[in-house]
Tab-separated table of C-alpha atoms in Angstrom:
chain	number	residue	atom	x	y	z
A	209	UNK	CA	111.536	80.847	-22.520
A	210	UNK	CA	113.052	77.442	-22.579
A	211	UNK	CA	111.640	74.291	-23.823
A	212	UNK	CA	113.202	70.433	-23.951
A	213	UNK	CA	112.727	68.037	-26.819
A	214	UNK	CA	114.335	65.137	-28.280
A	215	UNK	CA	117.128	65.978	-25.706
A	216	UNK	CA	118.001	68.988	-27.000
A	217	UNK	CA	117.258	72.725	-25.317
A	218	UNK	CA	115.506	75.264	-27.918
A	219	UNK	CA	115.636	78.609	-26.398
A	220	UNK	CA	112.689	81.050	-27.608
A	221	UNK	CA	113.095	84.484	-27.043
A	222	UNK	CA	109.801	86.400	-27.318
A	223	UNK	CA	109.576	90.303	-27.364
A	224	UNK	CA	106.312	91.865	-27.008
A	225	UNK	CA	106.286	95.427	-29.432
A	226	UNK	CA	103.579	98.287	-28.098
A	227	UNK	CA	102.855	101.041	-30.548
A	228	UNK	CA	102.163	104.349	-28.606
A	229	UNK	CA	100.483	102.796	-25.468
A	230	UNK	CA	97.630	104.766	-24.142
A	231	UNK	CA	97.456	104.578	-20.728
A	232	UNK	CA	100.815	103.957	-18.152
A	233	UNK	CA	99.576	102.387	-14.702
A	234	UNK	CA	102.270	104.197	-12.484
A	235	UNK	CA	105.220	107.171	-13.121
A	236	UNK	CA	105.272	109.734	-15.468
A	237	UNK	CA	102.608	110.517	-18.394
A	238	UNK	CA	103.178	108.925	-21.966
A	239	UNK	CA	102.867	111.014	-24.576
A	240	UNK	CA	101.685	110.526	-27.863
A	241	UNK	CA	104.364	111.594	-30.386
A	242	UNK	CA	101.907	111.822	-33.310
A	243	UNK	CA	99.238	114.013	-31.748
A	244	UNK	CA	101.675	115.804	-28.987
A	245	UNK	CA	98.704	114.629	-26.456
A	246	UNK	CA	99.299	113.809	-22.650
A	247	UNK	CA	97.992	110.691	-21.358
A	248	UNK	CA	97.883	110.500	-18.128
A	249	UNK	CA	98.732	107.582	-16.114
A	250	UNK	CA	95.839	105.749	-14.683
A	251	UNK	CA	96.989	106.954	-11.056
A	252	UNK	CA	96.630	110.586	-12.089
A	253	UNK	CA	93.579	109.747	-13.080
A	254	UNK	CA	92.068	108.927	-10.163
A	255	UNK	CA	93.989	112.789	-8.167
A	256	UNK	CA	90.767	114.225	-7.872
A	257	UNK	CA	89.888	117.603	-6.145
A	258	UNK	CA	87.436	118.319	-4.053
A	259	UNK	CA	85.255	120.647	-5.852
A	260	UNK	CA	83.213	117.705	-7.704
A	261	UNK	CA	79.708	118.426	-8.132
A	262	UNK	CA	76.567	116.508	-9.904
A	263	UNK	CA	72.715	117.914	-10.188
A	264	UNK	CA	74.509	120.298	-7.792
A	265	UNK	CA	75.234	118.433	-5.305
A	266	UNK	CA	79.108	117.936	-3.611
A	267	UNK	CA	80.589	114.971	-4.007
A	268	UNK	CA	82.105	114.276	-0.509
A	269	UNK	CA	85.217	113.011	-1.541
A	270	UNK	CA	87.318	113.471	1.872
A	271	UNK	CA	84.953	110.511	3.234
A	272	UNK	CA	87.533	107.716	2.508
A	273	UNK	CA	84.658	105.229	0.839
A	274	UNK	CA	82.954	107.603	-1.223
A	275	UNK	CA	86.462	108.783	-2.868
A	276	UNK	CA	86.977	104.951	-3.631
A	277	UNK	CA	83.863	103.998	-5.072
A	278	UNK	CA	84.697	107.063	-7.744
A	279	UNK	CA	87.536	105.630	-8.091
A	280	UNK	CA	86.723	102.054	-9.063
A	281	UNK	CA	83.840	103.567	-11.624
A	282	UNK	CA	86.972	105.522	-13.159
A	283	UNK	CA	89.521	103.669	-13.391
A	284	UNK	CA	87.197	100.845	-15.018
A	285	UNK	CA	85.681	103.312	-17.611
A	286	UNK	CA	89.555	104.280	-18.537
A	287	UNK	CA	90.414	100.948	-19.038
A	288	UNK	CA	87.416	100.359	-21.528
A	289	UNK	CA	88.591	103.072	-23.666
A	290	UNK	CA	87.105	101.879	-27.346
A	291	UNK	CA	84.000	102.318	-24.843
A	292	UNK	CA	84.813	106.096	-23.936
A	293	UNK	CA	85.404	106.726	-27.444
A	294	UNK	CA	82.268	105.654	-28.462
A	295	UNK	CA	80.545	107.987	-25.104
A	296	UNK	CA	81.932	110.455	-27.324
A	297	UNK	CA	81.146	110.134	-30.910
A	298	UNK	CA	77.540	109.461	-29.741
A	299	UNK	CA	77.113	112.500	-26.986
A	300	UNK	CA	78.043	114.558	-30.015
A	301	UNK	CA	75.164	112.825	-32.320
A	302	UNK	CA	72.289	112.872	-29.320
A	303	UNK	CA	73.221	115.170	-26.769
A	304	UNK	CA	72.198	118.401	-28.453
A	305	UNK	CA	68.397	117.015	-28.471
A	306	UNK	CA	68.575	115.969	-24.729
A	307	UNK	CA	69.730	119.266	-23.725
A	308	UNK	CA	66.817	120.699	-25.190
A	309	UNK	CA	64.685	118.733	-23.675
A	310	UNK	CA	66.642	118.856	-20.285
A	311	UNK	CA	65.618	122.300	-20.681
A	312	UNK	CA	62.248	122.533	-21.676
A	313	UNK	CA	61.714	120.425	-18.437
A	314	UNK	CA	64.154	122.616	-15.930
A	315	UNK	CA	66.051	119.705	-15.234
A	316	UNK	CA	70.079	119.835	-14.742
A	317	UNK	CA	72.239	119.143	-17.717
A	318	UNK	CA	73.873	116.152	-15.925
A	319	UNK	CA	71.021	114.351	-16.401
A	320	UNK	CA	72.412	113.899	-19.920
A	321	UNK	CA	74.749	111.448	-19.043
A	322	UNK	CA	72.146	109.105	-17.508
A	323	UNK	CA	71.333	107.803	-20.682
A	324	UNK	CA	74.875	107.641	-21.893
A	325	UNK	CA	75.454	104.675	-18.869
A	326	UNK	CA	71.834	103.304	-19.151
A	327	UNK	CA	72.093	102.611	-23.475
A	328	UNK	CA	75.108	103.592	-24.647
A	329	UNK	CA	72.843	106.039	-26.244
A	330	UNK	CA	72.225	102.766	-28.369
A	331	UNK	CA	68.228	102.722	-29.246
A	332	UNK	CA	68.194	98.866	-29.353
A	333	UNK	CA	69.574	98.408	-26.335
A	334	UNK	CA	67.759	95.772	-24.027
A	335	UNK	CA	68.229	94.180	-20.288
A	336	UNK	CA	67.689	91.331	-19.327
A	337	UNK	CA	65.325	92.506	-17.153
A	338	UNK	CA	63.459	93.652	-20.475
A	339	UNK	CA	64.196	97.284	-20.506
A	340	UNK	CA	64.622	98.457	-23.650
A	341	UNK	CA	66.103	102.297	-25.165
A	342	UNK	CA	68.205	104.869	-24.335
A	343	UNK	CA	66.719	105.453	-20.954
A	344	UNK	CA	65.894	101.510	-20.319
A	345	UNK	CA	62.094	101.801	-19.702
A	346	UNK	CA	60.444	98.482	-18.432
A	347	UNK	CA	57.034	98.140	-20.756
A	348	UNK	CA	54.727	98.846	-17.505
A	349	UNK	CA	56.909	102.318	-16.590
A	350	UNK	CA	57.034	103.154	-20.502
A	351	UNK	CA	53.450	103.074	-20.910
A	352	UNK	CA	52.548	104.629	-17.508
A	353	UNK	CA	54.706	107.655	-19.009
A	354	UNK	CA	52.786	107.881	-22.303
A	355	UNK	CA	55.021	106.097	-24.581
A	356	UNK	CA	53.259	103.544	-27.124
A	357	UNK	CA	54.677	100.173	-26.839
A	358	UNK	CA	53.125	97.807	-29.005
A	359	UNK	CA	53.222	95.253	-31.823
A	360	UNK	CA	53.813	98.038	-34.254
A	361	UNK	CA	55.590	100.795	-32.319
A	362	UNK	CA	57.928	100.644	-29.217
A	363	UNK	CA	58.709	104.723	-28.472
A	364	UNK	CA	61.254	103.294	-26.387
A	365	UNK	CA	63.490	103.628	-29.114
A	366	UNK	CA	62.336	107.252	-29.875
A	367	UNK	CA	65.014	109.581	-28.248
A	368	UNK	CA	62.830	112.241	-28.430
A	369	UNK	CA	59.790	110.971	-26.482
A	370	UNK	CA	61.704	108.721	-24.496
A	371	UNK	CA	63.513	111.849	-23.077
A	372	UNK	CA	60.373	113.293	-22.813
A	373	UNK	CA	59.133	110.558	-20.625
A	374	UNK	CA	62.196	110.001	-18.404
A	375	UNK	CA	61.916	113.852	-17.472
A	376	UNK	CA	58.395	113.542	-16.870
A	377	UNK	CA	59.906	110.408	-14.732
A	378	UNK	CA	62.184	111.833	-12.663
A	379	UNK	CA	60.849	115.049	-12.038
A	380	UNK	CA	58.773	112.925	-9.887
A	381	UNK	CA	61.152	110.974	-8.665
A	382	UNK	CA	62.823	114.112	-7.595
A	383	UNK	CA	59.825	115.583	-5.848
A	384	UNK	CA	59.520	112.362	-3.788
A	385	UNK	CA	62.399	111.746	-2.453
A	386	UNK	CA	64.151	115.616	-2.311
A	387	UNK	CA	67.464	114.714	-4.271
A	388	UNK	CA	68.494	113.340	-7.611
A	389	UNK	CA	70.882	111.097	-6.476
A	390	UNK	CA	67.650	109.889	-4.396
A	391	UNK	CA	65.762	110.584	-7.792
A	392	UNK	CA	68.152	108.294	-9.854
A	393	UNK	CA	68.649	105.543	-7.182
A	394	UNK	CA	65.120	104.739	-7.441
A	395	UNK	CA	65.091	105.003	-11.198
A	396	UNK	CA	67.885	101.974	-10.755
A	397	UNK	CA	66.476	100.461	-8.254
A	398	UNK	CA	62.465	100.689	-7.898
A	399	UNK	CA	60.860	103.749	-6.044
A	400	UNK	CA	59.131	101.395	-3.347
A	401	UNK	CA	62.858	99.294	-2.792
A	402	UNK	CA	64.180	102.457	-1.839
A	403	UNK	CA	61.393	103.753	0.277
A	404	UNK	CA	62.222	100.608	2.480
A	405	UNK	CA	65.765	101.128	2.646
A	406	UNK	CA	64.970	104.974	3.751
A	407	UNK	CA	62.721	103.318	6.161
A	408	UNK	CA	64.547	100.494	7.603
A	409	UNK	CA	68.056	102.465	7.679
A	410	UNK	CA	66.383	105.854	9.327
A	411	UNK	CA	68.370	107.889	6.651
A	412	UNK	CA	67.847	109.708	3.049
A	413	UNK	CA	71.511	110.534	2.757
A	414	UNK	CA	72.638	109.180	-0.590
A	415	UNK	CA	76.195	108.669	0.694
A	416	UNK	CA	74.743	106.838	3.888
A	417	UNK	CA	72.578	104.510	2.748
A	418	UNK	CA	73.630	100.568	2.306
A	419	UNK	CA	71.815	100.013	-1.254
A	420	UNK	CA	72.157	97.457	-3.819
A	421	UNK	CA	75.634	97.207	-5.250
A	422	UNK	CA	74.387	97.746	-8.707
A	423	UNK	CA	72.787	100.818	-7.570
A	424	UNK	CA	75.538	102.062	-5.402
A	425	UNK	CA	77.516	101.837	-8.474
A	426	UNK	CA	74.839	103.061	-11.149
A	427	UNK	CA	75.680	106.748	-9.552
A	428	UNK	CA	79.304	106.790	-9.792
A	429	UNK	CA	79.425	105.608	-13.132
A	430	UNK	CA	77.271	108.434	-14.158
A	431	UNK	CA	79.874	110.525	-12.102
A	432	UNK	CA	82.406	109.369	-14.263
A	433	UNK	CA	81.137	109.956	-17.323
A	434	UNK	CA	80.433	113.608	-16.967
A	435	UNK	CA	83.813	113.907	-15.581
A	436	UNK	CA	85.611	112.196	-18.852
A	437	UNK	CA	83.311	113.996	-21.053
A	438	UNK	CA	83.608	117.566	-19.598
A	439	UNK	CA	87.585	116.672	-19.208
A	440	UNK	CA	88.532	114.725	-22.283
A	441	UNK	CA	91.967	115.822	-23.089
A	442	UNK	CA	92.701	115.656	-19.671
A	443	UNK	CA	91.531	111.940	-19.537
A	444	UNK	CA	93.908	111.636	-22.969
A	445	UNK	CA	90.951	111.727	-25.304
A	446	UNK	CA	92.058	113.906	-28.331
A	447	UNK	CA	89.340	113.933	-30.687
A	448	UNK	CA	88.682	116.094	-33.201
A	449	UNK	CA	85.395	117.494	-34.515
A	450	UNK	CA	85.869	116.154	-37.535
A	451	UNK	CA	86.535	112.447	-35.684
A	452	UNK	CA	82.910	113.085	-33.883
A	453	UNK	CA	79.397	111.671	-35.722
A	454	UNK	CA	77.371	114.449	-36.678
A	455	UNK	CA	74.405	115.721	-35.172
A	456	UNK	CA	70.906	113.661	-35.519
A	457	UNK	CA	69.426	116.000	-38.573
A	458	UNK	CA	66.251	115.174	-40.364
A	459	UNK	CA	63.330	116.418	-41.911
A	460	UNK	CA	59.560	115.379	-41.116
A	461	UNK	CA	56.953	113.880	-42.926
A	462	UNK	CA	53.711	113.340	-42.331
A	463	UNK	CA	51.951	109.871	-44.147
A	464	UNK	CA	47.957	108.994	-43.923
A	465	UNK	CA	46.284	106.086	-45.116
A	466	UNK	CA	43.003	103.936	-44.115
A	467	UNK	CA	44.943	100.864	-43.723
A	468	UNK	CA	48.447	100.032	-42.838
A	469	UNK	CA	50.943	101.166	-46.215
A	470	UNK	CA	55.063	99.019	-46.608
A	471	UNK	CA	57.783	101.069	-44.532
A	472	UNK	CA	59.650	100.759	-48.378
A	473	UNK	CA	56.757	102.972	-49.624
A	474	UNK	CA	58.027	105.497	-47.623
A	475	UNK	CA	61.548	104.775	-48.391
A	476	UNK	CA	61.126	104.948	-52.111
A	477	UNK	CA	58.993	108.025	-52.288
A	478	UNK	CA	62.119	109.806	-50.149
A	479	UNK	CA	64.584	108.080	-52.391
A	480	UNK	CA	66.474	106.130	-49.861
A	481	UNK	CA	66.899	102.733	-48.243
A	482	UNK	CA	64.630	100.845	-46.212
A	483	UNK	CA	67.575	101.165	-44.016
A	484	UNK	CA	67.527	104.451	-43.462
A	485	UNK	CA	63.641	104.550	-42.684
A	486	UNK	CA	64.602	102.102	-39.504
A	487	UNK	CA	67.493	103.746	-38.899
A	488	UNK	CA	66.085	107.412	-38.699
A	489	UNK	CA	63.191	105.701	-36.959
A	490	UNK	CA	64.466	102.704	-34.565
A	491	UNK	CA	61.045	102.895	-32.900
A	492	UNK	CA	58.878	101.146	-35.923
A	493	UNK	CA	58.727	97.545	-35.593
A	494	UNK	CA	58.399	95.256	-38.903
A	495	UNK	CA	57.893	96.166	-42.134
A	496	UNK	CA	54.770	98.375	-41.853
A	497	UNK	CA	53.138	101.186	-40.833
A	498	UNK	CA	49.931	101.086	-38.874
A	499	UNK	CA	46.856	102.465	-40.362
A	500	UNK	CA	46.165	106.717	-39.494
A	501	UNK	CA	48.268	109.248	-39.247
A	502	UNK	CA	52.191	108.813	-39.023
A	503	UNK	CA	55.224	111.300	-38.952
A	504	UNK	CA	58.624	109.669	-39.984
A	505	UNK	CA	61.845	110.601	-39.969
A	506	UNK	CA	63.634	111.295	-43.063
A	507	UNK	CA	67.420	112.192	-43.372
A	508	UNK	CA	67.987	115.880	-44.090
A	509	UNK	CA	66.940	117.381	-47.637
A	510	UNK	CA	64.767	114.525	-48.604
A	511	UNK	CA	61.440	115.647	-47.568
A	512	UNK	CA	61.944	117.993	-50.655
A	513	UNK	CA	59.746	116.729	-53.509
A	514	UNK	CA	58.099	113.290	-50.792
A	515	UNK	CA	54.991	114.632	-50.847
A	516	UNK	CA	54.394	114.340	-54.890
A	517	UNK	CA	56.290	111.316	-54.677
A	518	UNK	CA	54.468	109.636	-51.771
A	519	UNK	CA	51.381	110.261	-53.379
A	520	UNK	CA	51.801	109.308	-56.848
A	521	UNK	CA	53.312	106.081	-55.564
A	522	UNK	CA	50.989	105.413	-53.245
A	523	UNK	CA	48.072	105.852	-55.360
A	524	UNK	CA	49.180	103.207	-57.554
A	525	UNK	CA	49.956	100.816	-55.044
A	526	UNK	CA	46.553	101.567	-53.957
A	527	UNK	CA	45.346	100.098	-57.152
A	528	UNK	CA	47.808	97.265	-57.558
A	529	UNK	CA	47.492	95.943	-54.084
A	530	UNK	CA	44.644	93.387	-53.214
A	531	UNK	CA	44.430	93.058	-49.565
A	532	UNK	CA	42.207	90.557	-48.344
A	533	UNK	CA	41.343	89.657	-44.179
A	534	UNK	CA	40.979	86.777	-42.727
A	535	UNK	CA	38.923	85.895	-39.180
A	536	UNK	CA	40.892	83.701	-37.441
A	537	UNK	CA	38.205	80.968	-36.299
A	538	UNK	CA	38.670	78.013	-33.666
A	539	UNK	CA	41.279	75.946	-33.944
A	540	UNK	CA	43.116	77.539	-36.335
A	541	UNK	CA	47.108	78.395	-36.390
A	542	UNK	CA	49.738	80.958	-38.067
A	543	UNK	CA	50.893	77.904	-40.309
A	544	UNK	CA	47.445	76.541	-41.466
A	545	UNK	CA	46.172	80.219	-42.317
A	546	UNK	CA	49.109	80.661	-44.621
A	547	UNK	CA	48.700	77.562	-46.093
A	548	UNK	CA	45.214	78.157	-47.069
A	549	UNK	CA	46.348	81.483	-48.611
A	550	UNK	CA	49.720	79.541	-50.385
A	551	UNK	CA	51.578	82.172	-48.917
A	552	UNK	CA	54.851	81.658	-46.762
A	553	UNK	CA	54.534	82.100	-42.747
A	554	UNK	CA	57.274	84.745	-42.893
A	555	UNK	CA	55.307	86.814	-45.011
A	556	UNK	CA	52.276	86.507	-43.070
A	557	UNK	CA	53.713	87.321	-39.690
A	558	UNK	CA	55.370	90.150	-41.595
A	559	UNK	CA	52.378	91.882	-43.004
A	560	UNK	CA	51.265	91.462	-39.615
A	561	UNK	CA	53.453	92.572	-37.335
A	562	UNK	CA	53.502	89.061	-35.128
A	563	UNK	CA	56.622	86.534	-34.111
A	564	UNK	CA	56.760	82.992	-34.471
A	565	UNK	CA	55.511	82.867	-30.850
A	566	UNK	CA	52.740	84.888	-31.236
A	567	UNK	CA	49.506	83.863	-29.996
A	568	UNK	CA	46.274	84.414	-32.228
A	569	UNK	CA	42.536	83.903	-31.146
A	570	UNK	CA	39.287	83.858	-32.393
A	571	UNK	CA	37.625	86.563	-33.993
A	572	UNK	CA	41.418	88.407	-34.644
A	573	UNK	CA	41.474	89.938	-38.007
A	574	UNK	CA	44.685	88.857	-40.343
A	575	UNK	CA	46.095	90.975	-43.799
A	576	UNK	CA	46.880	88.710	-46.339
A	577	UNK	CA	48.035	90.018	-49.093
């Protein structure tokens, strides 16, 4: 590279260094010196055969468009491979649960990997269309499929009963329309959009039907992902067990109390973090549990000795605690309550379970503590 200044020519030379390169776009494999591991080049990638099945159901890949819509998923999930990677590390934490439950509901296995494209299998996950979980439920479908979504609880988050739900979901969606990639389209789309598009283009051929590009997609990234998964050294993913995260393990325990108890109760009584109570349990929203009966999550081996713990603390922060209510009357805000109380707003929305945008009316009852 040549630059000009002050009259005088400075040549630069610049050399760009690559350590082990992972993926080749054309010619021959690389090959990992350290590990001994093929990677293939991204062109090899895409040499499928034509014995690719999902829920059952052939993959037509000698129709010239439907080969290079799998192709386009493919090659962009290679590309992203810190992405793949994490596919992995995950399927190995979570999968073993949803196969169980894949099973209890006689649903295919590949429905495992639905998840996996919705999330991330990331329980925080949101849209922007406000879908929320591993399975992205909107709050209307969530609650028409039994999961609690509320100030104090979004289930969305639970992989267990969301799984539970989304099989209850599709199975449905299955009998309706005669075909999970039907099924699945109208999980990504909206069962009544894709009764019109049946309708309108006279056809409930998957492969036939004009949909919208996100959803023509949606399937063929699932595709993909059960084909790196069930293929990963072939795809040049060489990871070891000991490289994988470990399987979601826990104990349960069961808490009761006549009005809602601190989420650190819990936590110290089982001798760990906060942390770990929100981790185990992404579902529970602020900083306390409701009133009733509750089962949390607990990492494995702690439940030994809770019980005596939970209750010994908890009867002393029976007797320690003063928790007081207050009617919220007319006119009244978030910021004038808690000045009436001298406490700070934070801790008041806290020990209620509200935002900063929550709305409060007349006759609502408030904990301050």
């Amino acid at each position: 590279m040549r630059f000009k200044t002050f009259g005088k020519t400075i040549c630069i030379s610049i050399v760009l260094f690559f350590a082990a390169p992972l993926i080749q776009l054309y010619g021959e494999p690389l090959i990992d010196q350290r590990s001994q591991y093929h990677f293939p080049s991204l062109i090899q990638s895409i040499r499928f055969d034509n014995n690719i099945e999902y829920c059952n159901i052939k993959i037509p890949l000698d129709r010239q468009e439907i080969k290079e819509r799998l192709e386009k998923e493919m090659l962009l999930a290679l590309w992203n491979r810190p992405q793949v990677i994490l596919w992995i590390k995950r399927a190995a934490r979570f999968f073993p649960h949803v196969e169980n439950i894949l099973k209890e509901h006689g649903l295919p296995l590949d429905l495992k990997y639905v998840p996996l494209i919705e999330s991330g299998l990331r329980p925080h996950a949101a849209s922007s269309k406000r879908a929320v979980g591993y399975w992205q439920f909107l709050k209307s479908t969530g609650k028409h499929y039994s999961l609690r979504i509320d100030s104090k609880v979004d289930e969305r988050r639970n992989i267990f009963k969301s799984t539970h739900a989304a099989c209850n979901y599709l199975k449905e969606l299955e009998k309706q329309f005669g075909s999970y990639l039907l099924a699945l389209s109208a999980y990504n789309m909206g069962e009544y959009g894709l009764k019109g598009e049946i309708k309108a283009q006279k056809t409930n051929d998957f492969f036939s039907l004009y949909l919208p590009l996100q959803t023509q997609r949606y399937i063929f990234k699932i595709i993909s992902a059960k084909l790196i998964l069930e293929n990963q050294r072939l795809y040049g993913f060489s990871l070891n067990k000991s490289d994988l995260y470990p399987v979601f393990a826990f104990d349960k325990v069961n808490v009761e109390s006549n009005f809602q108890i601190p989420i650190a109760l819990i936590a110290q009584s089982a001798g760990i973090p906060f942390k770990a109570i929100k981790d185990y349990n992404p579902e529970l929203r602020g900083y306390y549990l409701g009133k009733g009966g509750n089962t949390i999550l607990i990492p494995k081996g702690k439940a030994k000795g809770f019980k005596e713990s939970f209750t010994a603390r908890y009867e002393n922060w029976e007797k320690t605690v003063k928790t007081r209510f207050h009617i919220v009357k007319t006119g009244e805000s978030l910021t004038r309550i808690a000045k009436k109380y001298r406490i700070s707003l934070s801790s008041l929305l806290k020990l209620n379970n509200l935002s900063v945008k929550a709305m409060i009316h007349p006759g609502d009852r408030l904990v301050i503590e």
